[in-house]
């Protein structure tokens, strides 16, 4: 089945965690989720998610989320394996990474409260291709400085943009399906712990 990110975008995308010691917030994998919906036979929708995410928001406002593409969970083991090997080609492209510069939003984010940030300029690096995205998020900042970042609107990921349409067709043939949609909506809910 065609299950690709985002990864919000968030594609969500979702971070190569380098220099973790300098990061002010670190993503908590067990309190975060990046989900995607695939559509087969023109009308059957199936929700899946990735189980392994990493991420950070630095003191300078550099935001990134790294999605381990081998961790897709569709609740069908053979489908998980096919997604990883055939669609994502995870032996070559192990991760999808979403990055954004939130430096101009950082002062707002640091204040306790809830904020809708629209049209954030982000970039998704997936399957060897990079694409700019405009992402809408809802940020909740707790009194202790921890952050919740969730997609305010779904991110639509199109297979043609990342050159994986051939993989979608292979999955369709293996599964004996008349169709698998070439575009999927991605949503995310991420929790970041202040360091």
PDB file of C-alpha atoms in Angstrom:
ATOM      1  CA  UNK A   1       0.000   0.000   0.000  1.00  0.00           C
ATOM      2  CA  UNK A   2       1.195   3.455  -0.666  1.00  0.00           C
ATOM      3  CA  UNK A   3       2.183   4.796   2.688  1.00  0.00           C
ATOM      4  CA  UNK A   4       4.586   7.642   2.584  1.00  0.00           C
ATOM      5  CA  UNK A   5       5.146  10.348   4.758  1.00  0.00           C
ATOM      6  CA  UNK A   6       5.706  13.442   6.058  1.00  0.00           C
ATOM      7  CA  UNK A   7       5.615  13.936   7.491  1.00  0.00           C
ATOM      8  CA  UNK A   8       4.210  17.067   8.523  1.00  0.00           C
ATOM      9  CA  UNK A   9       5.952  18.009   6.858  1.00  0.00           C
ATOM     10  CA  UNK A  10       6.297  17.163   9.573  1.00  0.00           C
ATOM     11  CA  UNK A  11       7.593  15.497   6.612  1.00  0.00           C
ATOM     12  CA  UNK A  12       6.718  15.801   8.578  1.00  0.00           C
ATOM     13  CA  UNK A  13      10.683  14.698   8.189  1.00  0.00           C
ATOM     14  CA  UNK A  14      10.501  13.734  10.809  1.00  0.00           C
ATOM     15  CA  UNK A  15      15.828  15.186  12.315  1.00  0.00           C
ATOM     16  CA  UNK A  16      19.287  14.432  12.109  1.00  0.00           C
ATOM     17  CA  UNK A  17      20.103  15.096  15.678  1.00  0.00           C
ATOM     18  CA  UNK A  18      23.537  16.571  15.665  1.00  0.00           C
ATOM     19  CA  UNK A  19      24.927  18.711  18.391  1.00  0.00           C
ATOM     20  CA  UNK A  20      22.172  17.522  20.724  1.00  0.00           C
ATOM     21  CA  UNK A  21      23.858  19.143  23.693  1.00  0.00           C
ATOM     22  CA  UNK A  22      23.244  22.580  22.195  1.00  0.00           C
ATOM     23  CA  UNK A  23      19.556  21.937  21.560  1.00  0.00           C
ATOM     24  CA  UNK A  24      17.087  23.550  23.897  1.00  0.00           C
ATOM     25  CA  UNK A  25      14.283  21.052  23.210  1.00  0.00           C
ATOM     26  CA  UNK A  26      14.482  17.339  22.320  1.00  0.00           C
ATOM     27  CA  UNK A  27      11.639  15.307  20.816  1.00  0.00           C
ATOM     28  CA  UNK A  28      10.183  12.586  23.055  1.00  0.00           C
ATOM     29  CA  UNK A  29       9.547   9.617  20.757  1.00  0.00           C
ATOM     30  CA  UNK A  30       7.143   7.846  23.118  1.00  0.00           C
ATOM     31  CA  UNK A  31       4.929  10.955  23.306  1.00  0.00           C
ATOM     32  CA  UNK A  32       5.017  11.800  19.591  1.00  0.00           C
ATOM     33  CA  UNK A  33       3.397  10.426  16.467  1.00  0.00           C
ATOM     34  CA  UNK A  34       3.546  11.025  12.723  1.00  0.00           C
ATOM     35  CA  UNK A  35       0.635   9.448  10.843  1.00  0.00           C
ATOM     36  CA  UNK A  36      -0.281   9.030   7.186  1.00  0.00           C
ATOM     37  CA  UNK A  37      -3.364   7.830   5.340  1.00  0.00           C
ATOM     38  CA  UNK A  38      -3.218   5.739   2.180  1.00  0.00           C
ATOM     39  CA  UNK A  39      -6.167   5.211  -0.130  1.00  0.00           C
ATOM     40  CA  UNK A  40      -6.629   2.057  -2.182  1.00  0.00           C
ATOM     41  CA  UNK A  41      -9.386   0.969  -4.572  1.00  0.00           C
ATOM     42  CA  UNK A  42     -10.353   4.661  -4.884  1.00  0.00           C
ATOM     43  CA  UNK A  43     -12.241   4.715  -1.583  1.00  0.00           C
ATOM     44  CA  UNK A  44     -10.631   2.550   1.125  1.00  0.00           C
ATOM     45  CA  UNK A  45      -8.551   4.669   3.493  1.00  0.00           C
ATOM     46  CA  UNK A  46      -6.067   3.153   5.947  1.00  0.00           C
ATOM     47  CA  UNK A  47      -4.226   5.030   8.693  1.00  0.00           C
ATOM     48  CA  UNK A  48      -0.653   4.113   9.599  1.00  0.00           C
ATOM     49  CA  UNK A  49       2.220   5.732  11.469  1.00  0.00           C
ATOM     50  CA  UNK A  50       5.965   5.687  12.089  1.00  0.00           C
ATOM     51  CA  UNK A  51       7.223   4.387  15.424  1.00  0.00           C
ATOM     52  CA  UNK A  52      10.690   5.973  15.448  1.00  0.00           C
ATOM     53  CA  UNK A  53      11.057   9.750  15.389  1.00  0.00           C
ATOM     54  CA  UNK A  54      13.809  12.053  16.579  1.00  0.00           C
ATOM     55  CA  UNK A  55      13.855  15.806  16.645  1.00  0.00           C
ATOM     56  CA  UNK A  56      15.053  19.044  18.118  1.00  0.00           C
ATOM     57  CA  UNK A  57      14.508  22.767  18.288  1.00  0.00           C
ATOM     58  CA  UNK A  58      17.694  24.683  18.943  1.00  0.00           C
ATOM     59  CA  UNK A  59      18.185  27.898  20.867  1.00  0.00           C
ATOM     60  CA  UNK A  60      18.664  29.584  17.489  1.00  0.00           C
ATOM     61  CA  UNK A  61      15.260  28.390  16.213  1.00  0.00           C
ATOM     62  CA  UNK A  62      16.469  25.573  13.955  1.00  0.00           C
ATOM     63  CA  UNK A  63      13.739  22.939  13.957  1.00  0.00           C
ATOM     64  CA  UNK A  64      14.082  19.437  12.548  1.00  0.00           C
ATOM     65  CA  UNK A  65      12.327  16.080  12.691  1.00  0.00           C
ATOM     66  CA  UNK A  66      13.879  12.838  11.506  1.00  0.00           C
ATOM     67  CA  UNK A  67      11.615   9.935  10.510  1.00  0.00           C
ATOM     68  CA  UNK A  68      13.085   6.422  10.479  1.00  0.00           C
ATOM     69  CA  UNK A  69      11.534   5.015   7.298  1.00  0.00           C
ATOM     70  CA  UNK A  70      12.098   1.427   8.437  1.00  0.00           C
ATOM     71  CA  UNK A  71       9.653   2.043  11.289  1.00  0.00           C
ATOM     72  CA  UNK A  72       6.405   2.336   9.288  1.00  0.00           C
ATOM     73  CA  UNK A  73       3.620   0.538  11.144  1.00  0.00           C
ATOM     74  CA  UNK A  74       0.658  -0.527   9.003  1.00  0.00           C
ATOM     75  CA  UNK A  75      -0.300  -3.440  11.299  1.00  0.00           C
ATOM     76  CA  UNK A  76       0.454  -5.915   8.491  1.00  0.00           C
ATOM     77  CA  UNK A  77       4.083  -7.179   8.680  1.00  0.00           C
ATOM     78  CA  UNK A  78       4.497  -7.981   4.964  1.00  0.00           C
ATOM     79  CA  UNK A  79       3.161  -4.547   4.069  1.00  0.00           C
ATOM     80  CA  UNK A  80       5.592  -2.899   6.497  1.00  0.00           C
ATOM     81  CA  UNK A  81       8.431  -4.755   4.798  1.00  0.00           C
ATOM     82  CA  UNK A  82       7.283  -3.831   1.292  1.00  0.00           C
ATOM     83  CA  UNK A  83       6.937  -0.177   2.206  1.00  0.00           C
ATOM     84  CA  UNK A  84      10.428  -0.110   3.611  1.00  0.00           C
ATOM     85  CA  UNK A  85      12.166  -2.019   0.825  1.00  0.00           C
ATOM     86  CA  UNK A  86      10.153  -1.204  -2.293  1.00  0.00           C
ATOM     87  CA  UNK A  87       8.626   2.224  -1.731  1.00  0.00           C
ATOM     88  CA  UNK A  88      11.033   3.973   0.615  1.00  0.00           C
ATOM     89  CA  UNK A  89      14.120   2.006  -0.519  1.00  0.00           C
ATOM     90  CA  UNK A  90      15.332   2.401   3.043  1.00  0.00           C
ATOM     91  CA  UNK A  91      18.606   0.551   2.399  1.00  0.00           C
ATOM     92  CA  UNK A  92      19.606   3.683   0.459  1.00  0.00           C
ATOM     93  CA  UNK A  93      17.315   6.315   1.963  1.00  0.00           C
ATOM     94  CA  UNK A  94      16.950   5.421   5.629  1.00  0.00           C
ATOM     95  CA  UNK A  95      15.347   8.651   6.835  1.00  0.00           C
ATOM     96  CA  UNK A  96      13.086  11.494   5.844  1.00  0.00           C
ATOM     97  CA  UNK A  97      14.008  14.823   7.405  1.00  0.00           C
ATOM     98  CA  UNK A  98      11.832  17.892   7.820  1.00  0.00           C
ATOM     99  CA  UNK A  99      13.582  21.149   8.711  1.00  0.00           C
ATOM    100  CA  UNK A 100      12.361  24.687   9.362  1.00  0.00           C
ATOM    101  CA  UNK A 101      13.761  27.965  10.614  1.00  0.00           C
ATOM    102  CA  UNK A 102      11.643  29.234  13.508  1.00  0.00           C
ATOM    103  CA  UNK A 103      14.051  31.937  14.656  1.00  0.00           C
ATOM    104  CA  UNK A 104      11.483  34.679  14.052  1.00  0.00           C
ATOM    105  CA  UNK A 105       8.879  32.717  16.076  1.00  0.00           C
ATOM    106  CA  UNK A 106      11.113  31.695  18.973  1.00  0.00           C
ATOM    107  CA  UNK A 107      10.252  34.572  21.297  1.00  0.00           C
ATOM    108  CA  UNK A 108       6.556  33.754  20.895  1.00  0.00           C
ATOM    109  CA  UNK A 109       7.067  30.010  21.348  1.00  0.00           C
ATOM    110  CA  UNK A 110       8.972  30.518  24.595  1.00  0.00           C
ATOM    111  CA  UNK A 111       5.957  32.206  26.202  1.00  0.00           C
ATOM    112  CA  UNK A 112       3.502  29.834  27.927  1.00  0.00           C
ATOM    113  CA  UNK A 113       0.291  29.475  25.937  1.00  0.00           C
ATOM    114  CA  UNK A 114      -1.103  28.147  22.676  1.00  0.00           C
ATOM    115  CA  UNK A 115      -0.316  29.606  19.277  1.00  0.00           C
ATOM    116  CA  UNK A 116      -1.264  28.845  15.680  1.00  0.00           C
ATOM    117  CA  UNK A 117       1.670  29.390  13.341  1.00  0.00           C
ATOM    118  CA  UNK A 118       0.583  29.469   9.701  1.00  0.00           C
ATOM    119  CA  UNK A 119       2.616  29.150   6.538  1.00  0.00           C
ATOM    120  CA  UNK A 120       5.902  28.177   8.172  1.00  0.00           C
ATOM    121  CA  UNK A 121       8.527  27.659   5.473  1.00  0.00           C
ATOM    122  CA  UNK A 122       9.921  24.145   5.789  1.00  0.00           C
ATOM    123  CA  UNK A 123      11.842  21.688   3.640  1.00  0.00           C
ATOM    124  CA  UNK A 124      11.297  17.941   3.342  1.00  0.00           C
ATOM    125  CA  UNK A 125      14.296  15.803   2.388  1.00  0.00           C
ATOM    126  CA  UNK A 126      12.839  12.435   1.328  1.00  0.00           C
ATOM    127  CA  UNK A 127      14.078   9.694  -0.988  1.00  0.00           C
ATOM    128  CA  UNK A 128      16.991  11.814  -2.194  1.00  0.00           C
ATOM    129  CA  UNK A 129      14.831  14.785  -3.153  1.00  0.00           C
ATOM    130  CA  UNK A 130      14.139  18.055  -1.344  1.00  0.00           C
ATOM    131  CA  UNK A 131      10.916  20.020  -1.587  1.00  0.00           C
ATOM    132  CA  UNK A 132       9.846  23.264   0.111  1.00  0.00           C
ATOM    133  CA  UNK A 133       6.621  23.062   2.085  1.00  0.00           C
ATOM    134  CA  UNK A 134       4.366  25.565   3.829  1.00  0.00           C
ATOM    135  CA  UNK A 135       3.331  24.019   7.150  1.00  0.00           C
ATOM    136  CA  UNK A 136       0.602  25.164   9.550  1.00  0.00           C
ATOM    137  CA  UNK A 137       1.169  24.102  13.159  1.00  0.00           C
ATOM    138  CA  UNK A 138      -0.395  24.506  16.580  1.00  0.00           C
ATOM    139  CA  UNK A 139       2.241  25.078  19.260  1.00  0.00           C
ATOM    140  CA  UNK A 140       1.456  24.709  22.950  1.00  0.00           C
ATOM    141  CA  UNK A 141       4.133  25.924  25.351  1.00  0.00           C
ATOM    142  CA  UNK A 142       3.862  24.690  28.940  1.00  0.00           C
ATOM    143  CA  UNK A 143       4.934  26.670  31.995  1.00  0.00           C
ATOM    144  CA  UNK A 144       7.956  24.369  32.401  1.00  0.00           C
ATOM    145  CA  UNK A 145       9.087  25.215  28.851  1.00  0.00           C
ATOM    146  CA  UNK A 146       8.084  21.928  27.219  1.00  0.00           C
ATOM    147  CA  UNK A 147       6.463  22.179  23.784  1.00  0.00           C
ATOM    148  CA  UNK A 148       3.715  20.352  21.904  1.00  0.00           C
ATOM    149  CA  UNK A 149       3.777  20.856  18.146  1.00  0.00           C
ATOM    150  CA  UNK A 150       0.907  19.486  16.064  1.00  0.00           C
ATOM    151  CA  UNK A 151      -0.184  19.860  12.467  1.00  0.00           C
ATOM    152  CA  UNK A 152      -2.989  22.391  12.173  1.00  0.00           C
ATOM    153  CA  UNK A 153      -3.769  21.180   8.658  1.00  0.00           C
ATOM    154  CA  UNK A 154      -2.608  17.950   6.962  1.00  0.00           C
ATOM    155  CA  UNK A 155       0.471  18.015   4.744  1.00  0.00           C
ATOM    156  CA  UNK A 156      -0.139  16.401   1.349  1.00  0.00           C
ATOM    157  CA  UNK A 157       2.808  14.379   0.059  1.00  0.00           C
ATOM    158  CA  UNK A 158       2.742  13.517  -3.647  1.00  0.00           C
ATOM    159  CA  UNK A 159       4.741  10.549  -4.942  1.00  0.00           C
ATOM    160  CA  UNK A 160       5.784  12.398  -8.118  1.00  0.00           C
ATOM    161  CA  UNK A 161       7.552  15.085  -6.083  1.00  0.00           C
ATOM    162  CA  UNK A 162       9.908  12.510  -4.574  1.00  0.00           C
ATOM    163  CA  UNK A 163      10.212  10.091  -7.508  1.00  0.00           C
ATOM    164  CA  UNK A 164       8.514   7.162  -5.790  1.00  0.00           C
ATOM    165  CA  UNK A 165       5.566   6.678  -8.161  1.00  0.00           C
ATOM    166  CA  UNK A 166       7.223   3.597  -9.642  1.00  0.00           C
ATOM    167  CA  UNK A 167       7.380   2.124  -6.140  1.00  0.00           C
ATOM    168  CA  UNK A 168       3.674   2.831  -5.675  1.00  0.00           C
ATOM    169  CA  UNK A 169       2.956   0.956  -8.911  1.00  0.00           C
ATOM    170  CA  UNK A 170       5.043  -1.998  -7.742  1.00  0.00           C
ATOM    171  CA  UNK A 171       3.122  -2.145  -4.471  1.00  0.00           C
ATOM    172  CA  UNK A 172      -0.165  -1.963  -6.350  1.00  0.00           C
ATOM    173  CA  UNK A 173       0.859  -4.892  -8.555  1.00  0.00           C
ATOM    174  CA  UNK A 174       2.101  -7.015  -5.643  1.00  0.00           C
ATOM    175  CA  UNK A 175      -1.104  -6.417  -3.693  1.00  0.00           C
ATOM    176  CA  UNK A 176      -3.312  -7.032  -6.742  1.00  0.00           C
ATOM    177  CA  UNK A 177      -5.085  -3.714  -6.335  1.00  0.00           C
ATOM    178  CA  UNK A 178      -6.790  -1.675  -9.068  1.00  0.00           C
ATOM    179  CA  UNK A 179      -5.414   1.567  -7.600  1.00  0.00           C
ATOM    180  CA  UNK A 180      -3.365   3.175  -4.861  1.00  0.00           C
ATOM    181  CA  UNK A 181      -3.478   6.956  -4.498  1.00  0.00           C
ATOM    182  CA  UNK A 182      -0.298   8.843  -5.409  1.00  0.00           C
ATOM    183  CA  UNK A 183      -0.865  11.477  -2.725  1.00  0.00           C
ATOM    184  CA  UNK A 184      -1.273  10.987   1.008  1.00  0.00           C
ATOM    185  CA  UNK A 185      -2.167  13.349   3.860  1.00  0.00           C
ATOM    186  CA  UNK A 186       0.293  13.407   6.752  1.00  0.00           C
ATOM    187  CA  UNK A 187      -0.416  14.659  10.271  1.00  0.00           C
ATOM    188  CA  UNK A 188       1.746  14.823  13.358  1.00  0.00           C
ATOM    189  CA  UNK A 189       1.645  15.501  17.086  1.00  0.00           C
ATOM    190  CA  UNK A 190       5.091  15.999  18.614  1.00  0.00           C
ATOM    191  CA  UNK A 191       6.202  16.591  22.195  1.00  0.00           C
ATOM    192  CA  UNK A 192       9.525  18.312  22.944  1.00  0.00           C
ATOM    193  CA  UNK A 193      11.205  18.297  26.348  1.00  0.00           C
ATOM    194  CA  UNK A 194      13.133  21.360  27.437  1.00  0.00           C
ATOM    195  CA  UNK A 195      16.740  20.433  28.158  1.00  0.00           C
TER     196      UNK A 195
END
